[in-house]
């Protein structure tokens, strides 16, 4: 067949109304790029059969791999499968294996099956099921004629991703359509702005293979190293020396790679030192504990904590001095220190971390503005420190709560890095 | 001219490589919807003149208002303006006012002007400048013929937004193209699947003005009511009876509208009854507290909680019986009840909510599989109940933790709804 050339059609009126961000388009674009499959157009169209068919007519005229997202659900405005079948004048056939799985899934969670679900079991004659390990709506792999392949996916990203990884990629490889692979490694940073990071490594931005590119995500700087090669091993061999040079240049500011999180890295240090952690949270209200427990297996080192949102809880459960609360206020270095020591002794953990601050939008003053945050760290030797942060309030409450929790984890991480240097 | 009909063309190879998320497409979609300007297709195309012209040929065949983003910068791959001019065989003319502003801006920040910048001063003959108050790249407003208007914007969102607000909207209004406004209201549901919700109200899906459409977001079903009218008041009058009918049909399953969250709704009930809340979290690790404190002002009713990730914390800080922990296990109804009562008495709150479960991916057994969650609710009269959930493990740890916290809030919400019915 002619050279492979993919096109993405995202189907959903909610996209045209701007109700959701089209993250699927970015994911599929990244995936196609990493597989070296050219991809020249993306189209977004609503849940309208006539317009979906017009989009199909255009796409099939310029691409031979059509990937659709959305419109596979059980509701009346989910029309993708029947519209595609109609476009190619193919009859719809019910697939018993799909219907049985839908019934199974609904039974599992005790949900009532409705007439609407039945149409999710229909696929065009000759199409293969593209299994959905998460949800009830499967996609399809269909070659309506020799020079055209259509892959359909639901619009829910958490369903699309595993379907792409588990079935679509192996299918594309089995067709011999994936030759070169692009392999990337992302170095993760906390506590250094993207511009300062770029300054340190800018000489690498000219490199062609691997390429090095900086980018920032939620105020977190990253460096992506991307190598092009015929095998992953070859790509990794190209990346290794560049990664080593970057790590040399950026030192402790780099906390991890790829899927690492500040919480998972802190967890590794705690396990390595066979130590435990407890948290005392005021303005983050549980967000730090949630970050730590996002890591499966965190119960090995995370014991728990106290959400001391009110001053009574700070005093009663964490033994914070009521006199100090009155004199210095709940958002102060001394209260952060007492919270960290308090949760450490209450929960009998090796480390205690505390966060107290003003997340806003209200509650700020000239002396204590929104964005003022104190992080307390009580160490195994019962020594305690408090670090003051004055974050910009401009990004709002949720951002402030998130950077406060991340900064607390980063301070603990850097303590372990220092310990490593001392003992090394 | 024929009825206005807009189309968005996002230009940039970085979009086709998935390097950036296309947030401009969502922003423009929201803006067009709120202005009542129909918008049926979005196209993404790379920085390639031939393909940009093919996209223009298609778009001008089906829309009379074309809005482009991207490709206005000074680099060689920024080709949007010259490609559009070429498509309509219009000569490019340098605009001194643009050139002077570019020189000014570069002087201000002490940046060296390059030959590349000069092309940013070029616009097709007859086009008006669409000023960029932030960056050096202006857009244009061009009517190459009577029935077609083209608006171009840079790809940087922080530049596009003010350009749209300050110039594009007033222009569209001045043309008399903004007559009707679309007003939407979204009804939010918890504890009912999208398909079952659709069954209850499917007769409304045929309605034309207002329209009613279901959609699901992170396992949460929603119904959107959208009215088209010349004034917002008129739109709201169209929506009101349909909303009333839907509320009648869906009862307590509807927890709120638009920006409401389960946490904000629970907060309103607590404030209305002048009651306080504390939480005891095991598998959610702080996520319930974080949800509650996402709401600014939640300190009026949320006192705090205990993250009892380890059994020692459950026993020591929440007075859960060690015998029961040994006999029934941490994930059990009786432990959930003791956690709720424990945090209620420790923190002296009116209500205590607890969550204990198996979030996985490990730690499950035949008897207690991943997805088994107990939610405890201790009421102001010190009565306590535990509700068992068996969530599908297929969506993974983070999803399980999120639905567990949401379900806990929903149970408390339904208690208040019942209280309302009793007292009513």
PDB file of N, CA, C and O in Angstrom, chain B residues 190-247:
ATOM      1  N   UNK B 190     -24.491  12.189  41.157  1.00  0.00           N
ATOM      2  CA  UNK B 190     -23.583  11.200  41.705  1.00  0.00           C
ATOM      3  C   UNK B 190     -24.383   9.969  42.079  1.00  0.00           C
ATOM      4  O   UNK B 190     -25.530  10.088  42.516  1.00  0.00           O
ATOM      5  N   UNK B 191     -23.795   8.801  41.807  1.00  0.00           N
ATOM      6  CA  UNK B 191     -24.447   7.556  42.215  1.00  0.00           C
ATOM      7  C   UNK B 191     -25.461   7.043  41.220  1.00  0.00           C
ATOM      8  O   UNK B 191     -26.282   6.193  41.552  1.00  0.00           O
ATOM      9  N   UNK B 192     -25.443   7.542  40.004  1.00  0.00           N
ATOM     10  CA  UNK B 192     -26.310   7.018  38.950  1.00  0.00           C
ATOM     11  C   UNK B 192     -25.528   7.035  37.642  1.00  0.00           C
ATOM     12  O   UNK B 192     -24.912   8.045  37.293  1.00  0.00           O
ATOM     13  N   UNK B 193     -25.473   5.887  36.927  1.00  0.00           N
ATOM     14  CA  UNK B 193     -24.697   5.863  35.676  1.00  0.00           C
ATOM     15  C   UNK B 193     -25.369   6.687  34.584  1.00  0.00           C
ATOM     16  O   UNK B 193     -26.589   6.871  34.589  1.00  0.00           O
ATOM     17  N   UNK B 194     -24.565   7.169  33.644  1.00  0.00           N
ATOM     18  CA  UNK B 194     -25.062   8.025  32.565  1.00  0.00           C
ATOM     19  C   UNK B 194     -26.224   7.366  31.828  1.00  0.00           C
ATOM     20  O   UNK B 194     -27.240   7.995  31.538  1.00  0.00           O
ATOM     21  N   UNK B 195     -26.093   6.041  31.564  1.00  0.00           N
ATOM     22  CA  UNK B 195     -27.136   5.375  30.763  1.00  0.00           C
ATOM     23  C   UNK B 195     -28.469   5.346  31.520  1.00  0.00           C
ATOM     24  O   UNK B 195     -29.524   5.579  30.935  1.00  0.00           O
ATOM     25  N   UNK B 196     -28.424   5.091  32.840  1.00  0.00           N
ATOM     26  CA  UNK B 196     -29.662   5.043  33.618  1.00  0.00           C
ATOM     27  C   UNK B 196     -30.279   6.440  33.713  1.00  0.00           C
ATOM     28  O   UNK B 196     -31.499   6.607  33.649  1.00  0.00           O
ATOM     29  N   UNK B 197     -29.417   7.451  33.840  1.00  0.00           N
ATOM     30  CA  UNK B 197     -29.912   8.836  33.879  1.00  0.00           C
ATOM     31  C   UNK B 197     -30.581   9.180  32.547  1.00  0.00           C
ATOM     32  O   UNK B 197     -31.684   9.742  32.517  1.00  0.00           O
ATOM     33  N   UNK B 198     -29.931   8.780  31.442  1.00  0.00           N
ATOM     34  CA  UNK B 198     -30.483   9.073  30.117  1.00  0.00           C
ATOM     35  C   UNK B 198     -31.858   8.417  29.948  1.00  0.00           C
ATOM     36  O   UNK B 198     -32.785   9.017  29.406  1.00  0.00           O
ATOM     37  N   UNK B 199     -31.987   7.186  30.463  1.00  0.00           N
ATOM     38  CA  UNK B 199     -33.273   6.486  30.372  1.00  0.00           C
ATOM     39  C   UNK B 199     -34.399   7.309  30.985  1.00  0.00           C
ATOM     40  O   UNK B 199     -35.491   7.408  30.443  1.00  0.00           O
ATOM     41  N   UNK B 200     -34.096   7.942  32.129  1.00  0.00           N
ATOM     42  CA  UNK B 200     -35.153   8.641  32.859  1.00  0.00           C
ATOM     43  C   UNK B 200     -35.641   9.891  32.153  1.00  0.00           C
ATOM     44  O   UNK B 200     -36.767  10.323  32.369  1.00  0.00           O
ATOM     45  N   UNK B 201     -34.769  10.495  31.348  1.00  0.00           N
ATOM     46  CA  UNK B 201     -35.132  11.796  30.750  1.00  0.00           C
ATOM     47  C   UNK B 201     -35.016  11.785  29.229  1.00  0.00           C
ATOM     48  O   UNK B 201     -35.000  12.842  28.600  1.00  0.00           O
ATOM     49  N   UNK B 202     -34.954  10.579  28.624  1.00  0.00           N
ATOM     50  CA  UNK B 202     -34.631  10.511  27.184  1.00  0.00           C
ATOM     51  C   UNK B 202     -35.645  11.265  26.333  1.00  0.00           C
ATOM     52  O   UNK B 202     -35.318  11.782  25.273  1.00  0.00           O
ATOM     53  N   UNK B 203     -36.904  11.381  26.828  1.00  0.00           N
ATOM     54  CA  UNK B 203     -37.918  12.080  26.009  1.00  0.00           C
ATOM     55  C   UNK B 203     -37.538  13.547  25.803  1.00  0.00           C
ATOM     56  O   UNK B 203     -38.004  14.191  24.876  1.00  0.00           O
ATOM     57  N   UNK B 204     -36.651  14.074  26.670  1.00  0.00           N
ATOM     58  CA  UNK B 204     -36.266  15.490  26.544  1.00  0.00           C
ATOM     59  C   UNK B 204     -35.156  15.695  25.518  1.00  0.00           C
ATOM     60  O   UNK B 204     -34.886  16.826  25.099  1.00  0.00           O
ATOM     61  N   UNK B 205     -34.505  14.585  25.100  1.00  0.00           N
ATOM     62  CA  UNK B 205     -33.373  14.740  24.174  1.00  0.00           C
ATOM     63  C   UNK B 205     -33.833  15.228  22.804  1.00  0.00           C
ATOM     64  O   UNK B 205     -33.028  15.686  22.008  1.00  0.00           O
ATOM     65  N   UNK B 206     -35.147  15.123  22.528  1.00  0.00           N
ATOM     66  CA  UNK B 206     -35.660  15.592  21.228  1.00  0.00           C
ATOM     67  C   UNK B 206     -35.903  17.094  21.252  1.00  0.00           C
ATOM     68  O   UNK B 206     -36.044  17.729  20.206  1.00  0.00           O
ATOM     69  N   UNK B 207     -35.993  17.665  22.446  1.00  0.00           N
ATOM     70  CA  UNK B 207     -36.323  19.084  22.579  1.00  0.00           C
ATOM     71  C   UNK B 207     -35.304  19.954  21.847  1.00  0.00           C
ATOM     72  O   UNK B 207     -34.107  19.678  21.870  1.00  0.00           O
ATOM     73  N   UNK B 208     -35.802  21.008  21.169  1.00  0.00           N
ATOM     74  CA  UNK B 208     -34.915  21.817  20.328  1.00  0.00           C
ATOM     75  C   UNK B 208     -34.418  23.078  21.039  1.00  0.00           C
ATOM     76  O   UNK B 208     -33.269  23.483  20.882  1.00  0.00           O
ATOM     77  N   UNK B 209     -35.285  23.734  21.788  1.00  0.00           N
ATOM     78  CA  UNK B 209     -34.859  24.931  22.520  1.00  0.00           C
ATOM     79  C   UNK B 209     -35.688  25.067  23.787  1.00  0.00           C
ATOM     80  O   UNK B 209     -36.826  25.457  23.713  1.00  0.00           O
ATOM     81  N   UNK B 210     -35.107  24.722  24.930  1.00  0.00           N
ATOM     82  CA  UNK B 210     -33.705  24.345  25.129  1.00  0.00           C
ATOM     83  C   UNK B 210     -33.434  22.898  24.720  1.00  0.00           C
ATOM     84  O   UNK B 210     -34.339  22.084  24.671  1.00  0.00           O
ATOM     85  N   UNK B 211     -32.175  22.627  24.416  1.00  0.00           N
ATOM     86  CA  UNK B 211     -31.768  21.245  24.186  1.00  0.00           C
ATOM     87  C   UNK B 211     -31.331  20.632  25.516  1.00  0.00           C
ATOM     88  O   UNK B 211     -30.925  21.358  26.440  1.00  0.00           O
ATOM     89  N   UNK B 212     -31.437  19.306  25.596  1.00  0.00           N
ATOM     90  CA  UNK B 212     -30.981  18.574  26.776  1.00  0.00           C
ATOM     91  C   UNK B 212     -30.041  17.471  26.304  1.00  0.00           C
ATOM     92  O   UNK B 212     -30.392  16.727  25.383  1.00  0.00           O
ATOM     93  N   UNK B 213     -28.853  17.420  26.870  1.00  0.00           N
ATOM     94  CA  UNK B 213     -27.875  16.409  26.456  1.00  0.00           C
ATOM     95  C   UNK B 213     -27.153  15.850  27.678  1.00  0.00           C
ATOM     96  O   UNK B 213     -26.781  16.605  28.578  1.00  0.00           O
ATOM     97  N   UNK B 214     -26.985  14.523  27.710  1.00  0.00           N
ATOM     98  CA  UNK B 214     -26.246  13.914  28.818  1.00  0.00           C
ATOM     99  C   UNK B 214     -24.766  13.812  28.483  1.00  0.00           C
ATOM    100  O   UNK B 214     -24.398  13.706  27.311  1.00  0.00           O
ATOM    101  N   UNK B 215     -23.939  13.892  29.485  1.00  0.00           N
ATOM    102  CA  UNK B 215     -22.546  13.488  29.282  1.00  0.00           C
ATOM    103  C   UNK B 215     -21.932  13.077  30.601  1.00  0.00           C
ATOM    104  O   UNK B 215     -22.422  13.453  31.666  1.00  0.00           O
ATOM    105  N   UNK B 216     -20.895  12.263  30.496  1.00  0.00           N
ATOM    106  CA  UNK B 216     -20.235  11.735  31.692  1.00  0.00           C
ATOM    107  C   UNK B 216     -18.819  12.280  31.749  1.00  0.00           C
ATOM    108  O   UNK B 216     -18.189  12.491  30.729  1.00  0.00           O
ATOM    109  N   UNK B 217     -18.366  12.554  32.956  1.00  0.00           N
ATOM    110  CA  UNK B 217     -17.048  13.123  33.152  1.00  0.00           C
ATOM    111  C   UNK B 217     -16.457  12.488  34.408  1.00  0.00           C
ATOM    112  O   UNK B 217     -17.033  12.643  35.483  1.00  0.00           O
ATOM    113  N   UNK B 218     -15.340  11.717  34.256  1.00  0.00           N
ATOM    114  CA  UNK B 218     -14.750  11.013  35.393  1.00  0.00           C
ATOM    115  C   UNK B 218     -15.808  10.224  36.160  1.00  0.00           C
ATOM    116  O   UNK B 218     -15.938  10.343  37.377  1.00  0.00           O
ATOM    117  N   UNK B 219     -16.611   9.462  35.411  1.00  0.00           N
ATOM    118  CA  UNK B 219     -17.593   8.591  36.050  1.00  0.00           C
ATOM    119  C   UNK B 219     -18.744   9.344  36.690  1.00  0.00           C
ATOM    120  O   UNK B 219     -19.538   8.778  37.425  1.00  0.00           O
ATOM    121  N   UNK B 220     -18.844  10.646  36.410  1.00  0.00           N
ATOM    122  CA  UNK B 220     -19.919  11.425  36.980  1.00  0.00           C
ATOM    123  C   UNK B 220     -20.869  11.836  35.858  1.00  0.00           C
ATOM    124  O   UNK B 220     -20.449  12.439  34.873  1.00  0.00           O
ATOM    125  N   UNK B 221     -22.140  11.469  35.986  1.00  0.00           N
ATOM    126  CA  UNK B 221     -23.107  11.787  34.936  1.00  0.00           C
ATOM    127  C   UNK B 221     -23.588  13.232  35.068  1.00  0.00           C
ATOM    128  O   UNK B 221     -23.679  13.761  36.171  1.00  0.00           O
ATOM    129  N   UNK B 222     -23.836  13.866  33.926  1.00  0.00           N
ATOM    130  CA  UNK B 222     -24.316  15.249  33.915  1.00  0.00           C
ATOM    131  C   UNK B 222     -25.381  15.402  32.844  1.00  0.00           C
ATOM    132  O   UNK B 222     -25.425  14.660  31.873  1.00  0.00           O
ATOM    133  N   UNK B 223     -26.258  16.381  33.038  1.00  0.00           N
ATOM    134  CA  UNK B 223     -27.214  16.767  32.010  1.00  0.00           C
ATOM    135  C   UNK B 223     -27.031  18.246  31.725  1.00  0.00           C
ATOM    136  O   UNK B 223     -27.016  19.064  32.643  1.00  0.00           O
ATOM    137  N   UNK B 224     -26.864  18.576  30.445  1.00  0.00           N
ATOM    138  CA  UNK B 224     -26.689  19.977  30.081  1.00  0.00           C
ATOM    139  C   UNK B 224     -27.957  20.476  29.397  1.00  0.00           C
ATOM    140  O   UNK B 224     -28.439  19.877  28.428  1.00  0.00           O
ATOM    141  N   UNK B 225     -28.508  21.565  29.926  1.00  0.00           N
ATOM    142  CA  UNK B 225     -29.667  22.213  29.313  1.00  0.00           C
ATOM    143  C   UNK B 225     -29.159  23.490  28.661  1.00  0.00           C
ATOM    144  O   UNK B 225     -28.551  24.329  29.329  1.00  0.00           O
ATOM    145  N   UNK B 226     -29.367  23.629  27.341  1.00  0.00           N
ATOM    146  CA  UNK B 226     -28.878  24.808  26.628  1.00  0.00           C
ATOM    147  C   UNK B 226     -30.021  25.507  25.904  1.00  0.00           C
ATOM    148  O   UNK B 226     -30.716  24.891  25.093  1.00  0.00           O
ATOM    149  N   UNK B 227     -30.213  26.789  26.219  1.00  0.00           N
ATOM    150  CA  UNK B 227     -31.277  27.571  25.577  1.00  0.00           C
ATOM    151  C   UNK B 227     -30.672  28.639  24.682  1.00  0.00           C
ATOM    152  O   UNK B 227     -29.625  29.202  24.998  1.00  0.00           O
ATOM    153  N   UNK B 228     -31.349  28.903  23.574  1.00  0.00           N
ATOM    154  CA  UNK B 228     -30.946  29.943  22.634  1.00  0.00           C
ATOM    155  C   UNK B 228     -31.967  31.069  22.733  1.00  0.00           C
ATOM    156  O   UNK B 228     -33.176  30.814  22.630  1.00  0.00           O
ATOM    157  N   UNK B 229     -31.487  32.270  22.990  1.00  0.00           N
ATOM    158  CA  UNK B 229     -32.421  33.392  23.165  1.00  0.00           C
ATOM    159  C   UNK B 229     -31.689  34.704  22.932  1.00  0.00           C
ATOM    160  O   UNK B 229     -30.464  34.731  22.812  1.00  0.00           O
ATOM    161  N   UNK B 230     -32.465  35.789  22.862  1.00  0.00           N
ATOM    162  CA  UNK B 230     -31.832  37.089  22.579  1.00  0.00           C
ATOM    163  C   UNK B 230     -31.295  37.715  23.863  1.00  0.00           C
ATOM    164  O   UNK B 230     -30.416  38.558  23.806  1.00  0.00           O
ATOM    165  N   UNK B 231     -31.850  37.321  25.010  1.00  0.00           N
ATOM    166  CA  UNK B 231     -31.312  37.820  26.274  1.00  0.00           C
ATOM    167  C   UNK B 231     -31.084  36.636  27.219  1.00  0.00           C
ATOM    168  O   UNK B 231     -31.723  35.581  27.082  1.00  0.00           O
ATOM    169  N   UNK B 232     -30.215  36.840  28.181  1.00  0.00           N
ATOM    170  CA  UNK B 232     -29.946  35.770  29.139  1.00  0.00           C
ATOM    171  C   UNK B 232     -31.191  35.473  29.965  1.00  0.00           C
ATOM    172  O   UNK B 232     -31.503  34.315  30.251  1.00  0.00           O
ATOM    173  N   UNK B 233     -31.930  36.527  30.314  1.00  0.00           N
ATOM    174  CA  UNK B 233     -33.153  36.331  31.114  1.00  0.00           C
ATOM    175  C   UNK B 233     -34.126  35.420  30.359  1.00  0.00           C
ATOM    176  O   UNK B 233     -34.708  34.500  30.937  1.00  0.00           O
ATOM    177  N   UNK B 234     -34.246  35.675  29.045  1.00  0.00           N
ATOM    178  CA  UNK B 234     -35.147  34.867  28.221  1.00  0.00           C
ATOM    179  C   UNK B 234     -34.660  33.414  28.192  1.00  0.00           C
ATOM    180  O   UNK B 234     -35.461  32.477  28.311  1.00  0.00           O
ATOM    181  N   UNK B 235     -33.353  33.245  28.065  1.00  0.00           N
ATOM    182  CA  UNK B 235     -32.786  31.892  28.052  1.00  0.00           C
ATOM    183  C   UNK B 235     -33.075  31.186  29.370  1.00  0.00           C
ATOM    184  O   UNK B 235     -33.490  30.026  29.401  1.00  0.00           O
ATOM    185  N   UNK B 236     -32.890  31.915  30.478  1.00  0.00           N
ATOM    186  CA  UNK B 236     -33.136  31.304  31.788  1.00  0.00           C
ATOM    187  C   UNK B 236     -34.606  30.918  31.940  1.00  0.00           C
ATOM    188  O   UNK B 236     -34.935  29.891  32.533  1.00  0.00           O
ATOM    189  N   UNK B 237     -35.488  31.725  31.349  1.00  0.00           N
ATOM    190  CA  UNK B 237     -36.923  31.418  31.419  1.00  0.00           C
ATOM    191  C   UNK B 237     -37.243  30.151  30.625  1.00  0.00           C
ATOM    192  O   UNK B 237     -38.146  29.397  30.989  1.00  0.00           O
ATOM    193  N   UNK B 238     -36.495  29.924  29.541  1.00  0.00           N
ATOM    194  CA  UNK B 238     -36.697  28.698  28.762  1.00  0.00           C
ATOM    195  C   UNK B 238     -36.170  27.480  29.514  1.00  0.00           C
ATOM    196  O   UNK B 238     -36.729  26.384  29.446  1.00  0.00           O
ATOM    197  N   UNK B 239     -35.091  27.690  30.257  1.00  0.00           N
ATOM    198  CA  UNK B 239     -34.440  26.568  30.952  1.00  0.00           C
ATOM    199  C   UNK B 239     -35.235  26.142  32.184  1.00  0.00           C
ATOM    200  O   UNK B 239     -35.379  24.943  32.465  1.00  0.00           O
ATOM    201  N   UNK B 240     -35.810  27.118  32.889  1.00  0.00           N
ATOM    202  CA  UNK B 240     -36.413  26.854  34.213  1.00  0.00           C
ATOM    203  C   UNK B 240     -37.402  25.673  34.211  1.00  0.00           C
ATOM    204  O   UNK B 240     -37.245  24.750  35.020  1.00  0.00           O
ATOM    205  N   UNK B 241     -38.415  25.654  33.313  1.00  0.00           N
ATOM    206  CA  UNK B 241     -39.387  24.551  33.393  1.00  0.00           C
ATOM    207  C   UNK B 241     -38.770  23.197  33.077  1.00  0.00           C
ATOM    208  O   UNK B 241     -39.134  22.186  33.687  1.00  0.00           O
ATOM    209  N   UNK B 242     -37.796  23.172  32.148  1.00  0.00           N
ATOM    210  CA  UNK B 242     -37.143  21.906  31.803  1.00  0.00           C
ATOM    211  C   UNK B 242     -36.320  21.421  32.986  1.00  0.00           C
ATOM    212  O   UNK B 242     -36.344  20.242  33.348  1.00  0.00           O
ATOM    213  N   UNK B 243     -35.612  22.354  33.634  1.00  0.00           N
ATOM    214  CA  UNK B 243     -34.842  21.972  34.822  1.00  0.00           C
ATOM    215  C   UNK B 243     -35.784  21.412  35.890  1.00  0.00           C
ATOM    216  O   UNK B 243     -35.500  20.376  36.494  1.00  0.00           O
ATOM    217  N   UNK B 244     -36.934  22.065  36.073  1.00  0.00           N
ATOM    218  CA  UNK B 244     -37.886  21.605  37.090  1.00  0.00           C
ATOM    219  C   UNK B 244     -38.352  20.185  36.777  1.00  0.00           C
ATOM    220  O   UNK B 244     -38.406  19.336  37.669  1.00  0.00           O
ATOM    221  N   UNK B 245     -38.641  19.935  35.485  1.00  0.00           N
ATOM    222  CA  UNK B 245     -39.100  18.589  35.118  1.00  0.00           C
ATOM    223  C   UNK B 245     -38.013  17.554  35.375  1.00  0.00           C
ATOM    224  O   UNK B 245     -38.265  16.481  35.934  1.00  0.00           O
ATOM    225  N   UNK B 246     -36.759  17.907  35.013  1.00  0.00           N
ATOM    226  CA  UNK B 246     -35.656  16.962  35.211  1.00  0.00           C
ATOM    227  C   UNK B 246     -35.449  16.703  36.700  1.00  0.00           C
ATOM    228  O   UNK B 246     -35.298  15.556  37.137  1.00  0.00           O
ATOM    229  N   UNK B 247     -35.491  17.745  37.497  1.00  0.00           N
ATOM    230  CA  UNK B 247     -35.299  17.567  38.947  1.00  0.00           C
ATOM    231  C   UNK B 247     -36.396  16.675  39.515  1.00  0.00           C
ATOM    232  O   UNK B 247     -36.153  15.825  40.384  1.00  0.00           O
TER     233      UNK B 247
END
